[in-house]
Amino acid sequence: MTHNDRPAVVARAGRGRRERKMRLADGILGHRRQLEQLERARRAGRVAHAYLFHGPRGVGKEQVARAFAQSLNCTDAAASPCGQCQDCQLVEQEKHPDVRLLASEAELVRRGRREAESRRAPSSQIRIEQLDELQPLFRHRPYRGGWKVVIVVDAHAMNQFCQNRFLKTLEEPSPDTVIVMVTHRPDALLDTVRSRCQPLSFGTLPVAEIAGWLEEHEGLDAGQAAVLAAMGQGSLGQARQLAQGDILQLRNSLAEVVEQVPQAGLGRLLEMAGDLSGKRDDVSMKLDLLEWWCRDLLLLSGGVDPARLANRDSAQRLERLAERVPARRVLDWLAQIRRTRAGLERNANPRLMLESLLIGMHTA
Ligand SMILES: [Zn+2]
């Protein structure tokens, strides 16, 4: 994609590059087709009552939803969105009275939008009471005279009971209201909910584009940006999350674990599992890194050009290991890593899962 092919919002955002504050539209890479489709609907007055934005995690679905909310409320109808008017600014600052985010408490805490209560862990589900809190918005006319927009972050965080309740809102549309359900797990939504929404699918982003973005906005050098972009698997969100910590150092310590696993004794395996276990999110990221490392091993065994590896900066280290570990064993490791991830998603104890992973990798 050349620079000229980019959606207008991104091209315009480039000018303010030196400003410290990042514009909302800066987060949008690609998705030209989706932005244009929404824009056409807006101009033609054919805005759907509800949309379902689905596609991989972290590719920018929510940013597109917010740009759409800006576009619907922007006072400069031709600019779509101008990014400068008060409505555009309020949406960007998440302070627009007619544009609401519906997200689980855990997600709101993660974003610093809500304080965590000390008595209990924040719920990772969207609760019925949160739907009730939205009802006044649906009943009243928009405060600022534009559109009321509700962006449902991780719509799959609604359980079936909650979805059934939400169905009523979808079935009885209130005027001037758009609901945008955002999810990477559309399968977790009820058919009745899905069928009420106009679907809009999102794909992954080209790795080179993500790398360029990371260089420009996160100040990474080209090599680091390339590794992170490859690990992000076409997801800018994931690549940015990886860029937060000292990911290369973490990856190197995981590489050490992989190198030690074949000959380590039980005591050492348990010790390493203990070192790896921590917060659930961290463990999930470590599993990603582990999976990428093993996948690169497999690619090398298959004679793939080292320049195409995710961890291309460590090609020699990978080659040394690939000589010692047969591909069949690496395949088995990959299967075990996926099982571990599935276990974590079912809320299994991270430490126990990691212990059985390392023991499994040792005996594989
Ligand atoms: Zn505007």
Short mmCIF file of N, CA and C in Angstrom, two decimals, residues 206-212 215 221-233 248 251-252 292-293 295-297 299-300 304-319:
data_model
loop_
_atom_site.label_atom_id
_atom_site.label_comp_id
_atom_site.label_asym_id
_atom_site.label_seq_id
_atom_site.Cartn_x
_atom_site.Cartn_y
_atom_site.Cartn_z
N PRO A 206 -0.64 -5.54 7.00
CA PRO A 206 0.66 -5.96 6.48
C PRO A 206 1.76 -5.70 7.51
N VAL A 207 2.64 -6.70 7.70
CA VAL A 207 3.68 -6.60 8.72
C VAL A 207 4.56 -5.36 8.50
N ALA A 208 4.87 -5.07 7.23
CA ALA A 208 5.76 -3.93 6.95
C ALA A 208 5.12 -2.62 7.41
N GLU A 209 3.80 -2.55 7.27
CA GLU A 209 3.12 -1.33 7.69
C GLU A 209 3.15 -1.17 9.21
N ILE A 210 2.98 -2.30 9.90
CA ILE A 210 3.04 -2.26 11.37
C ILE A 210 4.44 -1.85 11.81
N ALA A 211 5.45 -2.43 11.16
CA ALA A 211 6.83 -2.10 11.51
C ALA A 211 7.08 -0.60 11.32
N GLY A 212 6.60 -0.06 10.21
CA GLY A 212 6.77 1.37 9.94
C GLY A 212 6.10 2.21 11.01
N GLU A 215 8.14 2.14 14.24
CA GLU A 215 9.33 3.00 14.14
C GLU A 215 8.94 4.45 14.36
N ASP A 221 13.98 1.09 16.81
CA ASP A 221 14.83 1.02 15.63
C ASP A 221 14.26 -0.03 14.68
N ALA A 222 14.73 0.01 13.44
CA ALA A 222 14.11 -0.79 12.38
C ALA A 222 14.11 -2.29 12.72
N GLY A 223 15.23 -2.78 13.28
CA GLY A 223 15.33 -4.21 13.57
C GLY A 223 14.32 -4.65 14.61
N GLN A 224 14.25 -3.88 15.68
CA GLN A 224 13.32 -4.19 16.77
C GLN A 224 11.88 -4.14 16.26
N ALA A 225 11.59 -3.09 15.47
CA ALA A 225 10.24 -2.92 14.94
C ALA A 225 9.85 -4.11 14.07
N ALA A 226 10.81 -4.61 13.29
CA ALA A 226 10.51 -5.73 12.39
C ALA A 226 10.16 -6.99 13.19
N VAL A 227 10.94 -7.25 14.26
CA VAL A 227 10.68 -8.44 15.08
C VAL A 227 9.31 -8.34 15.74
N LEU A 228 9.02 -7.19 16.33
CA LEU A 228 7.75 -7.02 17.03
C LEU A 228 6.57 -7.09 16.07
N ALA A 229 6.75 -6.50 14.88
CA ALA A 229 5.66 -6.52 13.90
C ALA A 229 5.36 -7.95 13.49
N ALA A 230 6.41 -8.74 13.29
CA ALA A 230 6.21 -10.14 12.90
C ALA A 230 5.51 -10.90 14.02
N MET A 231 5.91 -10.63 15.26
CA MET A 231 5.28 -11.32 16.39
C MET A 231 3.84 -10.88 16.57
N GLY A 232 3.54 -9.65 16.16
CA GLY A 232 2.19 -9.13 16.31
C GLY A 232 1.20 -9.81 15.37
N GLN A 233 1.70 -10.59 14.43
CA GLN A 233 0.84 -11.36 13.52
C GLN A 233 -0.25 -10.51 12.87
N LEU A 248 12.41 -8.09 24.08
CA LEU A 248 13.50 -8.91 23.54
C LEU A 248 14.24 -9.62 24.67
N ARG A 251 12.07 -12.44 25.68
CA ARG A 251 12.16 -13.51 24.69
C ARG A 251 13.47 -14.29 24.84
N ASN A 252 14.55 -13.57 25.13
CA ASN A 252 15.83 -14.26 25.30
C ASN A 252 15.80 -15.21 26.49
N TRP A 292 6.25 -18.40 19.04
CA TRP A 292 6.98 -17.83 17.90
C TRP A 292 8.38 -18.41 17.80
N TRP A 293 8.99 -18.62 18.94
CA TRP A 293 10.34 -19.18 18.95
C TRP A 293 10.31 -20.59 18.35
N ARG A 295 7.97 -21.88 16.43
CA ARG A 295 7.57 -21.85 15.03
C ARG A 295 8.77 -21.54 14.14
N ASP A 296 9.61 -20.62 14.60
CA ASP A 296 10.83 -20.31 13.85
C ASP A 296 11.74 -21.53 13.76
N LEU A 297 11.81 -22.29 14.86
CA LEU A 297 12.62 -23.51 14.85
C LEU A 297 12.14 -24.45 13.75
N LEU A 299 10.38 -23.66 11.08
CA LEU A 299 10.64 -23.08 9.76
C LEU A 299 12.09 -23.34 9.34
N LEU A 300 13.01 -23.19 10.30
CA LEU A 300 14.42 -23.42 9.99
C LEU A 300 14.65 -24.87 9.60
N VAL A 304 13.60 -22.83 5.62
CA VAL A 304 13.13 -21.48 5.27
C VAL A 304 14.26 -20.46 5.44
N ASP A 305 14.29 -19.47 4.58
CA ASP A 305 15.28 -18.39 4.64
C ASP A 305 15.19 -17.68 6.00
N PRO A 306 16.31 -17.62 6.76
CA PRO A 306 16.29 -17.00 8.09
C PRO A 306 15.73 -15.57 8.08
N ALA A 307 15.81 -14.89 6.93
CA ALA A 307 15.31 -13.51 6.87
C ALA A 307 13.79 -13.48 7.06
N ARG A 308 13.15 -14.65 6.90
CA ARG A 308 11.69 -14.66 7.02
C ARG A 308 11.21 -15.05 8.42
N LEU A 309 12.15 -15.25 9.34
CA LEU A 309 11.76 -15.64 10.69
C LEU A 309 11.23 -14.44 11.47
N ALA A 310 10.37 -14.72 12.43
CA ALA A 310 9.92 -13.64 13.31
C ALA A 310 11.10 -13.16 14.15
N ASN A 311 11.89 -14.12 14.64
CA ASN A 311 13.05 -13.79 15.48
C ASN A 311 14.31 -13.77 14.62
N ARG A 312 14.23 -13.03 13.52
CA ARG A 312 15.35 -13.08 12.57
C ARG A 312 16.64 -12.54 13.18
N ASP A 313 16.50 -11.73 14.23
CA ASP A 313 17.71 -11.19 14.87
C ASP A 313 18.47 -12.29 15.61
N SER A 314 17.81 -13.43 15.86
CA SER A 314 18.46 -14.52 16.61
C SER A 314 18.60 -15.77 15.76
N ALA A 315 18.75 -15.58 14.46
CA ALA A 315 18.74 -16.72 13.54
C ALA A 315 19.81 -17.76 13.90
N GLN A 316 21.01 -17.29 14.29
CA GLN A 316 22.08 -18.26 14.57
C GLN A 316 21.76 -19.10 15.80
N ARG A 317 21.23 -18.44 16.80
CA ARG A 317 20.87 -19.15 18.03
C ARG A 317 19.81 -20.20 17.72
N LEU A 318 18.84 -19.84 16.89
CA LEU A 318 17.78 -20.77 16.49
C LEU A 318 18.35 -21.93 15.68
N GLU A 319 19.29 -21.61 14.81
CA GLU A 319 19.88 -22.66 13.97
C GLU A 319 20.60 -23.71 14.82
#
